[in-house]
C-alpha cells in the first residue's frame, strides 16, 4: 500500500491510502482539491474517514460526495456532522473499507467526540496526537486527553502516527525547552528541519519516536516532571494535573 500526506489549507494534511490494485481511501479531507487532483480519473474511493467535526477536516466531503455520492463516510456520532457522516462509529467499532480494516478508538480531549482509526500499522489520529505534541483542549479535559495519550501509547511501537497538521518544528521548539537533554528529541528535531528545508512532510512519525521524544507521551519521565515542578511546583504529583500544566505551558509558549 502507498500512504501519502496531501498538504491542504494552511498546514493540514489529508491522508491518502492506496492499494496496488488502485483502490484507495482518504482521511480528513478538509479541502476536496488535493484529493481530486491525486485521484485524477481513478476509481471512486472505498471510504472517507473523519476523525472529528472541525471544518479543516471535513469541509471537502461535500464536493467529494457530489462526484462520488455512493462513497461511505465514517466518522464520530456527533450531531454537528450528522449531515456529513452516513456511517457513524464509536469506540470499539471495526470497519472494513476495501482491503483495509480499522479499529475505532475514542480519544476525547481536542473535541468531545474525537475518534482515531487504527489498523494496517497506521494510526489516523486527527488532532489528538501530533508529532512531538498533542491537540489543544477545546472541549475535553486534561484527564480525558491524558487517557487518550495513554491509550495510544499502548499501540505497537512501529505504528505510523498519521496526524492532521504540520506542527513538528513548533512542537520541537517547545519539547526541547521541556526536555533539553533528550538526545533522541534533538535528532528528531534536526531531521525535521532537514525535511522541511526539502519541502517534505515530517509525518508520519512512528509511535516509538513519539514515546522517546514527545513530552505529552512522557508525562511520567523524570526530566519532564522536573521541568514542570520548576515552573509549577504544585503540578508534580497528580498525573492529570501534571498533564494540564504541560498543556497550559504549551498554550502560552512562544519560541
PDB file of C-alpha atoms in Angstrom:
ATOM      1  CA  UNK A   1       0.000   0.000   0.000  1.00  0.00           C
ATOM      2  CA  UNK A   2       1.047   3.591  -0.551  1.00  0.00           C
ATOM      3  CA  UNK A   3       0.444   6.248   2.096  1.00  0.00           C
ATOM      4  CA  UNK A   4       0.608   9.905   1.085  1.00  0.00           C
ATOM      5  CA  UNK A   5       0.226  13.070   3.143  1.00  0.00           C
ATOM      6  CA  UNK A   6      -1.542  15.606   0.915  1.00  0.00           C
ATOM      7  CA  UNK A   7      -0.850  19.208   2.000  1.00  0.00           C
ATOM      8  CA  UNK A   8      -4.024  21.283   2.311  1.00  0.00           C
ATOM      9  CA  UNK A   9      -5.163  24.666   3.580  1.00  0.00           C
ATOM     10  CA  UNK A  10      -2.505  26.378   5.730  1.00  0.00           C
ATOM     11  CA  UNK A  11      -0.843  23.420   7.447  1.00  0.00           C
ATOM     12  CA  UNK A  12      -3.267  20.491   7.239  1.00  0.00           C
ATOM     13  CA  UNK A  13      -2.555  17.034   5.913  1.00  0.00           C
ATOM     14  CA  UNK A  14      -5.179  14.907   4.195  1.00  0.00           C
ATOM     15  CA  UNK A  15      -4.190  11.248   4.228  1.00  0.00           C
ATOM     16  CA  UNK A  16      -4.473   9.221   1.030  1.00  0.00           C
ATOM     17  CA  UNK A  17      -4.048   5.453   1.263  1.00  0.00           C
ATOM     18  CA  UNK A  18      -3.833   3.423  -1.949  1.00  0.00           C
ATOM     19  CA  UNK A  19      -3.593  -0.301  -2.673  1.00  0.00           C
ATOM     20  CA  UNK A  20      -1.631  -1.786  -5.604  1.00  0.00           C
ATOM     21  CA  UNK A  21      -4.896  -2.627  -7.387  1.00  0.00           C
ATOM     22  CA  UNK A  22      -5.957   1.032  -7.453  1.00  0.00           C
ATOM     23  CA  UNK A  23      -8.373   1.010  -4.545  1.00  0.00           C
ATOM     24  CA  UNK A  24      -7.937   3.929  -2.173  1.00  0.00           C
ATOM     25  CA  UNK A  25      -9.409   5.848   0.725  1.00  0.00           C
ATOM     26  CA  UNK A  26      -8.982   9.300   2.192  1.00  0.00           C
ATOM     27  CA  UNK A  27      -8.847  10.600   5.762  1.00  0.00           C
ATOM     28  CA  UNK A  28      -9.937  14.067   6.950  1.00  0.00           C
ATOM     29  CA  UNK A  29     -10.424  15.867   3.613  1.00  0.00           C
ATOM     30  CA  UNK A  30     -10.687  19.473   4.749  1.00  0.00           C
ATOM     31  CA  UNK A  31     -10.352  20.510   1.119  1.00  0.00           C
ATOM     32  CA  UNK A  32     -11.515  18.490  -1.873  1.00  0.00           C
ATOM     33  CA  UNK A  33      -8.959  19.960  -4.272  1.00  0.00           C
ATOM     34  CA  UNK A  34      -5.873  17.944  -3.275  1.00  0.00           C
ATOM     35  CA  UNK A  35      -7.930  14.744  -3.195  1.00  0.00           C
ATOM     36  CA  UNK A  36      -9.434  15.305  -6.642  1.00  0.00           C
ATOM     37  CA  UNK A  37      -6.003  16.188  -8.013  1.00  0.00           C
ATOM     38  CA  UNK A  38      -4.412  12.948  -6.829  1.00  0.00           C
ATOM     39  CA  UNK A  39      -7.483  10.888  -7.769  1.00  0.00           C
ATOM     40  CA  UNK A  40      -7.473  12.040 -11.390  1.00  0.00           C
ATOM     41  CA  UNK A  41      -9.585   9.597 -13.346  1.00  0.00           C
ATOM     42  CA  UNK A  42      -9.177   6.752 -10.871  1.00  0.00           C
ATOM     43  CA  UNK A  43     -11.868   4.693  -9.249  1.00  0.00           C
ATOM     44  CA  UNK A  44     -14.030   6.161  -6.505  1.00  0.00           C
ATOM     45  CA  UNK A  45     -12.560   5.933  -3.006  1.00  0.00           C
ATOM     46  CA  UNK A  46     -13.538   2.965  -0.901  1.00  0.00           C
ATOM     47  CA  UNK A  47     -14.345   5.280   2.001  1.00  0.00           C
ATOM     48  CA  UNK A  48     -13.873   8.675   3.561  1.00  0.00           C
ATOM     49  CA  UNK A  49     -12.785   8.603   7.211  1.00  0.00           C
ATOM     50  CA  UNK A  50     -13.280  11.574   9.545  1.00  0.00           C
ATOM     51  CA  UNK A  51     -11.658  11.896  12.967  1.00  0.00           C
ATOM     52  CA  UNK A  52     -13.632  14.903  14.246  1.00  0.00           C
ATOM     53  CA  UNK A  53     -16.035  17.641  13.280  1.00  0.00           C
ATOM     54  CA  UNK A  54     -13.754  20.635  12.676  1.00  0.00           C
ATOM     55  CA  UNK A  55     -14.137  22.255   9.285  1.00  0.00           C
ATOM     56  CA  UNK A  56     -10.499  21.919   8.302  1.00  0.00           C
ATOM     57  CA  UNK A  57     -11.005  18.153   8.471  1.00  0.00           C
ATOM     58  CA  UNK A  58     -14.463  17.782   6.915  1.00  0.00           C
ATOM     59  CA  UNK A  59     -15.120  20.726   4.582  1.00  0.00           C
ATOM     60  CA  UNK A  60     -14.106  18.866   1.425  1.00  0.00           C
ATOM     61  CA  UNK A  61     -16.541  15.994   1.907  1.00  0.00           C
ATOM     62  CA  UNK A  62     -19.496  17.683   0.206  1.00  0.00           C
ATOM     63  CA  UNK A  63     -17.598  18.182  -3.056  1.00  0.00           C
ATOM     64  CA  UNK A  64     -16.193  14.658  -2.957  1.00  0.00           C
ATOM     65  CA  UNK A  65     -19.679  13.267  -2.427  1.00  0.00           C
ATOM     66  CA  UNK A  66     -21.000  15.292  -5.350  1.00  0.00           C
ATOM     67  CA  UNK A  67     -18.539  13.397  -7.552  1.00  0.00           C
ATOM     68  CA  UNK A  68     -18.974  10.056  -5.781  1.00  0.00           C
ATOM     69  CA  UNK A  69     -22.338  10.172  -3.960  1.00  0.00           C
ATOM     70  CA  UNK A  70     -22.265   6.498  -3.016  1.00  0.00           C
ATOM     71  CA  UNK A  71     -18.975   6.566  -1.123  1.00  0.00           C
ATOM     72  CA  UNK A  72     -19.449   5.809   2.601  1.00  0.00           C
ATOM     73  CA  UNK A  73     -18.324   8.419   5.109  1.00  0.00           C
ATOM     74  CA  UNK A  74     -17.246   7.090   8.508  1.00  0.00           C
ATOM     75  CA  UNK A  75     -16.856   9.420  11.459  1.00  0.00           C
ATOM     76  CA  UNK A  76     -17.883  10.076  15.044  1.00  0.00           C
ATOM     77  CA  UNK A  77     -21.542  10.029  16.026  1.00  0.00           C
ATOM     78  CA  UNK A  78     -21.719  13.777  16.543  1.00  0.00           C
ATOM     79  CA  UNK A  79     -24.796  15.868  15.663  1.00  0.00           C
ATOM     80  CA  UNK A  80     -22.527  18.599  14.310  1.00  0.00           C
ATOM     81  CA  UNK A  81     -21.573  16.364  11.372  1.00  0.00           C
ATOM     82  CA  UNK A  82     -24.690  14.199  11.224  1.00  0.00           C
ATOM     83  CA  UNK A  83     -25.379  15.522   7.745  1.00  0.00           C
ATOM     84  CA  UNK A  84     -21.903  14.545   6.563  1.00  0.00           C
ATOM     85  CA  UNK A  85     -21.330  11.166   8.210  1.00  0.00           C
ATOM     86  CA  UNK A  86     -23.595   8.376   6.989  1.00  0.00           C
ATOM     87  CA  UNK A  87     -21.783   5.622   8.901  1.00  0.00           C
ATOM     88  CA  UNK A  88     -21.334   6.875  12.482  1.00  0.00           C
ATOM     89  CA  UNK A  89     -18.760   4.948  14.505  1.00  0.00           C
ATOM     90  CA  UNK A  90     -17.705   4.837  18.117  1.00  0.00           C
ATOM     91  CA  UNK A  91     -15.218   3.255  20.439  1.00  0.00           C
ATOM     92  CA  UNK A  92     -14.689  -0.449  19.830  1.00  0.00           C
ATOM     93  CA  UNK A  93     -16.213  -0.480  16.356  1.00  0.00           C
ATOM     94  CA  UNK A  94     -14.360  -2.109  13.499  1.00  0.00           C
ATOM     95  CA  UNK A  95     -14.850  -1.021   9.923  1.00  0.00           C
ATOM     96  CA  UNK A  96     -13.868  -2.592   6.636  1.00  0.00           C
ATOM     97  CA  UNK A  97     -13.028  -0.287   3.740  1.00  0.00           C
ATOM     98  CA  UNK A  98     -11.878  -2.141   0.647  1.00  0.00           C
ATOM     99  CA  UNK A  99      -8.839  -4.236   1.636  1.00  0.00           C
ATOM    100  CA  UNK A 100      -8.305  -2.351   4.896  1.00  0.00           C
ATOM    101  CA  UNK A 101      -9.745  -2.918   8.364  1.00  0.00           C
ATOM    102  CA  UNK A 102      -9.594  -0.320  11.126  1.00  0.00           C
ATOM    103  CA  UNK A 103     -10.442  -0.340  14.805  1.00  0.00           C
ATOM    104  CA  UNK A 104     -12.114   2.798  16.103  1.00  0.00           C
ATOM    105  CA  UNK A 105     -10.687   4.342  19.270  1.00  0.00           C
ATOM    106  CA  UNK A 106     -12.421   7.079  21.244  1.00  0.00           C
ATOM    107  CA  UNK A 107      -9.792   9.737  22.012  1.00  0.00           C
ATOM    108  CA  UNK A 108     -11.622  12.723  23.514  1.00  0.00           C
ATOM    109  CA  UNK A 109      -9.783  15.862  24.500  1.00  0.00           C
ATOM    110  CA  UNK A 110      -9.338  18.059  21.451  1.00  0.00           C
ATOM    111  CA  UNK A 111     -13.067  17.557  20.853  1.00  0.00           C
ATOM    112  CA  UNK A 112     -15.568  15.570  22.881  1.00  0.00           C
ATOM    113  CA  UNK A 113     -16.323  13.077  20.099  1.00  0.00           C
ATOM    114  CA  UNK A 114     -12.865  12.723  18.527  1.00  0.00           C
ATOM    115  CA  UNK A 115     -12.006   9.249  17.259  1.00  0.00           C
ATOM    116  CA  UNK A 116      -8.897   7.653  15.803  1.00  0.00           C
ATOM    117  CA  UNK A 117      -8.623   4.821  13.299  1.00  0.00           C
ATOM    118  CA  UNK A 118      -6.007   2.137  13.883  1.00  0.00           C
ATOM    119  CA  UNK A 119      -5.136  -0.681  11.514  1.00  0.00           C
ATOM    120  CA  UNK A 120      -2.624  -1.902   8.926  1.00  0.00           C
ATOM    121  CA  UNK A 121       0.142  -0.495  11.125  1.00  0.00           C
ATOM    122  CA  UNK A 122      -1.331   3.004  10.775  1.00  0.00           C
ATOM    123  CA  UNK A 123      -2.900   5.401  13.249  1.00  0.00           C
ATOM    124  CA  UNK A 124      -5.048   8.179  11.815  1.00  0.00           C
ATOM    125  CA  UNK A 125      -5.310  10.376  14.882  1.00  0.00           C
ATOM    126  CA  UNK A 126      -6.500  13.740  13.567  1.00  0.00           C
ATOM    127  CA  UNK A 127      -5.717  16.473  16.076  1.00  0.00           C
ATOM    128  CA  UNK A 128      -5.267  14.272  19.151  1.00  0.00           C
ATOM    129  CA  UNK A 129      -1.627  13.173  18.898  1.00  0.00           C
ATOM    130  CA  UNK A 130       0.794  15.247  16.859  1.00  0.00           C
ATOM    131  CA  UNK A 131       4.414  14.736  16.000  1.00  0.00           C
ATOM    132  CA  UNK A 132       6.112  15.908  19.240  1.00  0.00           C
ATOM    133  CA  UNK A 133       2.850  17.339  20.610  1.00  0.00           C
ATOM    134  CA  UNK A 134      -0.868  16.941  21.195  1.00  0.00           C
ATOM    135  CA  UNK A 135      -4.000  18.886  20.326  1.00  0.00           C
ATOM    136  CA  UNK A 136      -5.408  21.811  22.237  1.00  0.00           C
ATOM    137  CA  UNK A 137      -8.190  21.003  24.698  1.00  0.00           C
ATOM    138  CA  UNK A 138     -11.089  22.763  23.033  1.00  0.00           C
ATOM    139  CA  UNK A 139     -13.808  20.538  24.517  1.00  0.00           C
ATOM    140  CA  UNK A 140     -12.241  17.851  26.672  1.00  0.00           C
ATOM    141  CA  UNK A 141     -10.433  17.802  29.984  1.00  0.00           C
ATOM    142  CA  UNK A 142      -6.763  17.160  30.744  1.00  0.00           C
ATOM    143  CA  UNK A 143      -7.772  13.840  32.295  1.00  0.00           C
ATOM    144  CA  UNK A 144      -9.529  12.810  29.073  1.00  0.00           C
ATOM    145  CA  UNK A 145      -6.620  13.828  26.880  1.00  0.00           C
ATOM    146  CA  UNK A 146      -4.163  12.062  29.166  1.00  0.00           C
ATOM    147  CA  UNK A 147      -6.329   8.962  28.883  1.00  0.00           C
ATOM    148  CA  UNK A 148      -6.166   9.262  25.111  1.00  0.00           C
ATOM    149  CA  UNK A 149      -2.372   9.606  25.265  1.00  0.00           C
ATOM    150  CA  UNK A 150      -2.111   6.541  27.486  1.00  0.00           C
ATOM    151  CA  UNK A 151      -4.322   4.566  25.155  1.00  0.00           C
ATOM    152  CA  UNK A 152      -2.348   5.493  22.055  1.00  0.00           C
ATOM    153  CA  UNK A 153       0.932   4.819  23.878  1.00  0.00           C
ATOM    154  CA  UNK A 154      -0.113   1.183  24.240  1.00  0.00           C
ATOM    155  CA  UNK A 155      -0.279   0.584  20.477  1.00  0.00           C
ATOM    156  CA  UNK A 156       2.611  -1.217  18.761  1.00  0.00           C
ATOM    157  CA  UNK A 157       5.776   0.876  18.676  1.00  0.00           C
ATOM    158  CA  UNK A 158       6.114   0.528  14.893  1.00  0.00           C
ATOM    159  CA  UNK A 159       2.718   2.158  14.309  1.00  0.00           C
ATOM    160  CA  UNK A 160       2.883   5.098  11.903  1.00  0.00           C
ATOM    161  CA  UNK A 161       1.365   8.203  13.502  1.00  0.00           C
ATOM    162  CA  UNK A 162      -0.644   9.984  10.792  1.00  0.00           C
ATOM    163  CA  UNK A 163      -1.708  13.277  12.322  1.00  0.00           C
ATOM    164  CA  UNK A 164      -3.639  16.166  10.834  1.00  0.00           C
ATOM    165  CA  UNK A 165      -1.157  19.068  10.775  1.00  0.00           C
ATOM    166  CA  UNK A 166       2.444  20.007  10.053  1.00  0.00           C
ATOM    167  CA  UNK A 167       3.331  21.193  13.547  1.00  0.00           C
ATOM    168  CA  UNK A 168       6.577  19.306  14.143  1.00  0.00           C
ATOM    169  CA  UNK A 169       9.007  22.222  14.210  1.00  0.00           C
ATOM    170  CA  UNK A 170       6.856  24.356  16.512  1.00  0.00           C
ATOM    171  CA  UNK A 171       6.280  21.367  18.779  1.00  0.00           C
ATOM    172  CA  UNK A 172      10.002  20.547  18.779  1.00  0.00           C
ATOM    173  CA  UNK A 173      10.888  24.053  19.943  1.00  0.00           C
ATOM    174  CA  UNK A 174       8.667  23.579  22.979  1.00  0.00           C
ATOM    175  CA  UNK A 175       9.679  19.974  23.633  1.00  0.00           C
ATOM    176  CA  UNK A 176      13.367  20.912  23.752  1.00  0.00           C
ATOM    177  CA  UNK A 177      12.681  23.506  26.426  1.00  0.00           C
ATOM    178  CA  UNK A 178      10.837  20.899  28.499  1.00  0.00           C
ATOM    179  CA  UNK A 179      13.324  18.079  27.871  1.00  0.00           C
ATOM    180  CA  UNK A 180      16.595  19.752  26.810  1.00  0.00           C
ATOM    181  CA  UNK A 181      18.907  16.784  27.377  1.00  0.00           C
ATOM    182  CA  UNK A 182      16.882  14.303  25.314  1.00  0.00           C
ATOM    183  CA  UNK A 183      19.245  13.135  22.557  1.00  0.00           C
ATOM    184  CA  UNK A 184      16.513  11.368  20.589  1.00  0.00           C
ATOM    185  CA  UNK A 185      14.488  14.576  20.601  1.00  0.00           C
ATOM    186  CA  UNK A 186      17.465  16.565  19.355  1.00  0.00           C
ATOM    187  CA  UNK A 187      17.966  14.129  16.467  1.00  0.00           C
ATOM    188  CA  UNK A 188      14.263  14.189  15.603  1.00  0.00           C
ATOM    189  CA  UNK A 189      14.301  17.992  15.580  1.00  0.00           C
ATOM    190  CA  UNK A 190      17.344  18.079  13.291  1.00  0.00           C
ATOM    191  CA  UNK A 191      15.747  15.544  10.938  1.00  0.00           C
ATOM    192  CA  UNK A 192      12.521  17.561  10.844  1.00  0.00           C
ATOM    193  CA  UNK A 193      14.411  20.757   9.990  1.00  0.00           C
ATOM    194  CA  UNK A 194      16.073  18.983   7.064  1.00  0.00           C
ATOM    195  CA  UNK A 195      12.757  17.568   5.888  1.00  0.00           C
ATOM    196  CA  UNK A 196      11.076  20.954   5.883  1.00  0.00           C
ATOM    197  CA  UNK A 197      14.023  22.544   4.086  1.00  0.00           C
ATOM    198  CA  UNK A 198      13.494  19.874   1.415  1.00  0.00           C
ATOM    199  CA  UNK A 199       9.740  20.655   1.347  1.00  0.00           C
ATOM    200  CA  UNK A 200       8.950  17.183   2.694  1.00  0.00           C
ATOM    201  CA  UNK A 201       6.329  16.333   5.326  1.00  0.00           C
ATOM    202  CA  UNK A 202       7.747  15.495   8.758  1.00  0.00           C
ATOM    203  CA  UNK A 203       4.992  12.925   9.244  1.00  0.00           C
ATOM    204  CA  UNK A 204       4.197  10.163   9.661  1.00  0.00           C
ATOM    205  CA  UNK A 205       6.426   9.559  12.616  1.00  0.00           C
ATOM    206  CA  UNK A 206       6.464   6.256  14.439  1.00  0.00           C
ATOM    207  CA  UNK A 207       4.946   5.718  17.837  1.00  0.00           C
ATOM    208  CA  UNK A 208       8.399   4.648  19.021  1.00  0.00           C
ATOM    209  CA  UNK A 209       9.742   8.078  18.064  1.00  0.00           C
ATOM    210  CA  UNK A 210       6.894   9.787  19.879  1.00  0.00           C
ATOM    211  CA  UNK A 211       7.397   7.698  23.014  1.00  0.00           C
ATOM    212  CA  UNK A 212      11.061   8.696  23.004  1.00  0.00           C
ATOM    213  CA  UNK A 213      10.578  12.377  22.186  1.00  0.00           C
ATOM    214  CA  UNK A 214       7.050  13.694  22.734  1.00  0.00           C
ATOM    215  CA  UNK A 215       6.670  15.312  26.171  1.00  0.00           C
ATOM    216  CA  UNK A 216       2.906  14.691  26.166  1.00  0.00           C
ATOM    217  CA  UNK A 217       3.578  10.946  25.998  1.00  0.00           C
ATOM    218  CA  UNK A 218       6.392  11.288  28.546  1.00  0.00           C
ATOM    219  CA  UNK A 219       4.445  12.896  31.365  1.00  0.00           C
ATOM    220  CA  UNK A 220       5.955  10.385  33.804  1.00  0.00           C
ATOM    221  CA  UNK A 221       9.555  10.913  32.652  1.00  0.00           C
ATOM    222  CA  UNK A 222      11.733  12.419  35.392  1.00  0.00           C
ATOM    223  CA  UNK A 223      13.042  15.157  33.077  1.00  0.00           C
ATOM    224  CA  UNK A 224       9.509  16.274  32.189  1.00  0.00           C
ATOM    225  CA  UNK A 225       8.354  16.207  35.802  1.00  0.00           C
ATOM    226  CA  UNK A 226      11.422  18.179  36.885  1.00  0.00           C
ATOM    227  CA  UNK A 227      10.726  20.855  34.298  1.00  0.00           C
ATOM    228  CA  UNK A 228       7.086  21.061  35.350  1.00  0.00           C
ATOM    229  CA  UNK A 229       7.957  21.250  39.044  1.00  0.00           C
ATOM    230  CA  UNK A 230      10.313  24.133  38.369  1.00  0.00           C
ATOM    231  CA  UNK A 231       7.533  26.003  36.602  1.00  0.00           C
ATOM    232  CA  UNK A 232       4.503  24.951  38.691  1.00  0.00           C
ATOM    233  CA  UNK A 233       5.576  23.298  41.956  1.00  0.00           C
ATOM    234  CA  UNK A 234       2.051  22.093  42.722  1.00  0.00           C
ATOM    235  CA  UNK A 235       1.763  20.212  39.412  1.00  0.00           C
ATOM    236  CA  UNK A 236       4.279  17.485  40.094  1.00  0.00           C
ATOM    237  CA  UNK A 237       2.222  14.867  41.952  1.00  0.00           C
ATOM    238  CA  UNK A 238      -1.030  14.050  40.162  1.00  0.00           C
ATOM    239  CA  UNK A 239      -0.709  12.849  36.544  1.00  0.00           C
ATOM    240  CA  UNK A 240      -3.721  14.772  35.187  1.00  0.00           C
ATOM    241  CA  UNK A 241      -2.549  17.911  36.992  1.00  0.00           C
ATOM    242  CA  UNK A 242       0.925  17.486  35.514  1.00  0.00           C
ATOM    243  CA  UNK A 243      -0.545  16.971  32.064  1.00  0.00           C
ATOM    244  CA  UNK A 244      -2.756  20.044  32.455  1.00  0.00           C
ATOM    245  CA  UNK A 245       0.269  22.113  33.484  1.00  0.00           C
ATOM    246  CA  UNK A 246       2.211  20.900  30.465  1.00  0.00           C
ATOM    247  CA  UNK A 247      -0.654  21.760  28.128  1.00  0.00           C
ATOM    248  CA  UNK A 248      -1.023  25.228  29.694  1.00  0.00           C
ATOM    249  CA  UNK A 249       2.691  25.790  29.251  1.00  0.00           C
ATOM    250  CA  UNK A 250       2.491  24.827  25.585  1.00  0.00           C
ATOM    251  CA  UNK A 251      -0.596  27.021  25.039  1.00  0.00           C
ATOM    252  CA  UNK A 252       1.338  30.096  26.165  1.00  0.00           C
ATOM    253  CA  UNK A 253       4.697  29.120  24.674  1.00  0.00           C
ATOM    254  CA  UNK A 254       6.421  31.386  22.163  1.00  0.00           C
ATOM    255  CA  UNK A 255       9.685  30.188  20.631  1.00  0.00           C
TER     256      UNK A 255
END
